[in-house]
Tab-separated table of C-alpha atoms in Angstrom:
chain	number	residue	atom	x	y	z
A	1	MET	CA	-22.421	-48.727	58.322
A	2	THR	CA	-23.334	-45.219	59.435
A	3	ALA	CA	-25.418	-42.755	57.450
A	4	ILE	CA	-22.276	-40.703	56.787
A	5	ASP	CA	-20.505	-43.785	55.422
A	6	ALA	CA	-23.465	-44.447	53.132
A	7	VAL	CA	-23.433	-40.864	51.820
A	8	LEU	CA	-19.681	-40.997	51.239
A	9	LEU	CA	-20.113	-44.247	49.278
A	10	TYR	CA	-22.844	-42.608	47.182
A	11	LEU	CA	-20.634	-39.554	46.573
A	12	ASN	CA	-17.716	-41.785	45.624
A	13	ASP	CA	-19.914	-43.642	43.101
A	14	ARG	CA	-21.211	-40.340	41.746
A	15	ALA	CA	-17.664	-38.994	41.372
A	16	ASP	CA	-16.644	-42.206	39.580
A	17	SER	CA	-19.516	-41.771	37.146
A	18	LEU	CA	-18.273	-38.231	36.427
A	19	ARG	CA	-14.633	-39.419	36.142
A	20	ILE	CA	-13.615	-37.391	39.200
A	21	LYS	CA	-11.129	-38.735	41.719
A	22	PHE	CA	-12.803	-38.648	45.139
A	23	GLN	CA	-11.013	-38.899	48.464
A	24	ALA	CA	-12.717	-38.603	51.836
A	25	GLU	CA	-11.160	-38.554	55.258
A	26	ILE	CA	-12.895	-38.475	58.620
A	27	THR	CA	-10.528	-37.219	61.288
A	28	ALA	CA	-13.184	-36.012	63.726
A	29	ALA	CA	-13.817	-38.008	66.864
A	30	PRO	CA	-16.908	-40.211	66.337
A	31	GLU	CA	-18.657	-38.666	69.346
A	32	SER	CA	-18.429	-35.195	67.745
A	33	ILE	CA	-20.630	-36.192	64.803
A	34	PRO	CA	-24.302	-35.372	65.461
A	35	GLU	CA	-26.379	-38.208	66.866
A	36	LYS	CA	-29.826	-36.587	66.904
A	37	ALA	CA	-31.704	-37.450	63.720
A	38	GLY	CA	-32.448	-33.845	62.691
A	39	GLU	CA	-28.906	-32.622	63.303
A	40	ARG	CA	-27.442	-35.675	61.567
A	41	CYS	CA	-29.680	-35.092	58.523
A	42	GLU	CA	-28.561	-31.462	58.321
A	43	PHE	CA	-24.920	-32.502	58.650
A	44	ILE	CA	-25.276	-35.075	55.864
A	45	ALA	CA	-27.159	-32.577	53.685
A	46	VAL	CA	-24.289	-30.084	54.031
A	47	LEU	CA	-21.752	-32.792	53.175
A	48	ALA	CA	-23.685	-33.912	50.084
A	49	ASP	CA	-24.450	-30.390	48.883
A	50	LEU	CA	-20.844	-29.169	49.191
A	51	CYS	CA	-19.649	-32.203	47.224
A	52	GLU	CA	-22.271	-31.671	44.509
A	53	TYR	CA	-21.190	-28.020	44.141
A	54	SER	CA	-17.634	-29.228	43.822
A	55	PHE	CA	-18.572	-31.857	41.211
A	56	SER	CA	-20.379	-29.185	39.207
A	57	SER	CA	-17.180	-27.115	38.980
A	58	PHE	CA	-15.905	-29.645	36.429
A	59	ALA	CA	-18.999	-29.477	34.208
A	60	SER	CA	-17.657	-27.028	31.651
A	61	ILE	CA	-13.993	-27.981	31.657
A	62	ASP	CA	-12.164	-30.959	30.203
A	63	SER	CA	-9.940	-32.328	32.927
A	64	ASN	CA	-8.372	-35.753	33.158
A	65	ASN	CA	-7.064	-34.893	36.612
A	66	ALA	CA	-10.339	-33.800	38.227
A	67	ALA	CA	-10.224	-34.390	41.973
A	68	VAL	CA	-12.337	-33.648	45.039
A	69	TRP	CA	-11.105	-34.000	48.604
A	70	VAL	CA	-13.386	-34.152	51.641
A	71	ASN	CA	-12.326	-33.778	55.244
A	72	VAL	CA	-14.708	-34.180	58.156
A	73	GLY	CA	-12.624	-33.006	61.064
A	74	GLN	CA	-12.355	-30.947	64.209
A	75	ASP	CA	-10.675	-27.625	64.847
A	76	ASN	CA	-10.595	-26.454	68.473
A	77	ASP	CA	-13.354	-28.978	69.267
A	78	ARG	CA	-15.569	-27.596	66.488
A	79	LEU	CA	-16.723	-30.041	63.878
A	80	PHE	CA	-16.201	-29.040	60.247
A	81	ILE	CA	-16.747	-30.303	56.729
A	82	GLU	CA	-14.240	-29.074	54.159
A	83	VAL	CA	-14.531	-29.876	50.465
A	84	SER	CA	-11.656	-28.904	48.160
A	85	ASP	CA	-11.166	-29.452	44.456
A	86	ASN	CA	-9.041	-28.570	41.464
A	87	GLY	CA	-11.956	-27.455	39.290
A	88	LYS	CA	-12.591	-24.033	37.826
A	89	GLN	CA	-12.377	-21.011	40.095
A	90	PHE	CA	-15.561	-19.534	41.508
A	91	ASN	CA	-17.224	-16.737	39.637
A	92	MET	CA	-19.819	-14.411	41.129
A	93	LYS	CA	-22.633	-16.438	39.550
A	94	ASP	CA	-21.362	-19.597	41.308
A	95	LEU	CA	-20.955	-17.828	44.634
A	96	LYS	CA	-24.460	-16.398	44.487
A	97	LYS	CA	-25.880	-19.904	43.867
A	98	ILE	CA	-24.218	-21.591	46.828
A	99	GLY	CA	-26.808	-22.567	49.358
A	100	LYS	CA	-29.821	-21.030	47.622
A	101	LYS	CA	-31.065	-24.230	46.054
A	102	SER	CA	-30.017	-27.825	46.122
A	103	SER	CA	-27.225	-28.723	43.756
A	104	VAL	CA	-28.208	-32.400	43.828
A	105	PRO	CA	-29.380	-33.334	40.316
A	106	ALA	CA	-33.135	-33.780	39.929
A	107	GLU	CA	-32.758	-37.437	38.940
A	108	ASP	CA	-31.070	-38.125	42.292
A	109	ARG	CA	-33.732	-36.393	44.414
A	110	ASN	CA	-36.599	-38.872	43.896
A	111	GLY	CA	-38.948	-36.020	43.057
A	112	GLU	CA	-38.263	-34.108	46.268
A	113	LYS	CA	-37.908	-30.373	45.669
A	114	ASP	CA	-36.070	-29.514	48.895
A	115	TYR	CA	-33.581	-32.368	49.067
A	116	PRO	CA	-31.173	-31.746	50.636
A	117	LEU	CA	-32.104	-28.689	52.647
A	118	PRO	CA	-30.688	-25.491	51.170
A	119	LEU	CA	-27.307	-24.804	52.727
A	120	PHE	CA	-28.009	-21.285	54.004
A	121	ARG	CA	-31.157	-22.446	55.793
A	122	ILE	CA	-29.061	-25.065	57.596
A	123	LEU	CA	-26.368	-22.510	58.408
A	124	ARG	CA	-28.954	-20.140	59.897
A	125	HIS	CA	-30.614	-22.910	61.882
A	126	SER	CA	-27.393	-24.428	63.228
A	127	GLY	CA	-25.307	-21.268	63.624
A	128	ALA	CA	-22.583	-22.817	61.452
A	129	ILE	CA	-20.038	-20.690	59.594
A	130	LEU	CA	-19.322	-20.899	55.853
A	131	SER	CA	-15.787	-20.130	54.616
A	132	VAL	CA	-14.767	-19.999	50.958
A	133	ASN	CA	-11.107	-19.969	49.903
A	134	GLU	CA	-9.513	-19.785	46.471
A	135	PHE	CA	-5.957	-20.694	45.562
A	136	PRO	CA	-5.440	-19.111	42.115
A	137	LYS	CA	-1.749	-20.022	41.793
A	138	ASN	CA	-2.228	-23.665	42.800
A	139	GLU	CA	-3.101	-26.140	40.036
A	140	ASN	CA	-3.508	-29.048	42.465
A	141	CYS	CA	-6.198	-27.410	44.602
A	142	THR	CA	-8.010	-24.341	43.286
A	143	LYS	CA	-10.596	-23.792	46.018
A	144	SER	CA	-12.162	-25.070	49.212
A	145	VAL	CA	-15.458	-24.556	50.954
A	146	ARG	CA	-15.685	-25.210	54.679
A	147	VAL	CA	-18.627	-25.296	57.056
A	148	THR	CA	-17.728	-25.132	60.743
A	149	PHE	CA	-20.413	-26.146	63.226
A	150	HIS	CA	-20.789	-24.874	66.785
A	151	ASN	CA	-20.774	-27.402	69.583
């Protein structure tokens, strides 16, 4: 089992505990996923943090159909992580929070303050690009957040 598989299993269990349907798909070629320990840790931190932000979008709404979709893929040979959900739309407060502090709940951080690394610090370090999309007229998928990494 790879580290990414382990994180996806954890995220699936976490989603189950929150009564959120969780679906993950890895379409990227295995060799495109970072092998160096530091790069792999950053990649996994981005994956976990984007999912936690998505999970939190259901916190203040009552939804029996809550769902989060994850795609780890490639676009023009560039690796990306895209997390989509059908939770509440972003508001400016949510957008200003993304990447400034970890969204992983304190009880899941084992006392570590900077776990995982804040998203914007990883983006700066890796040169990755953050894209945020909203789909206001779509009830099945209301928004997606995508991080595209450079080769």
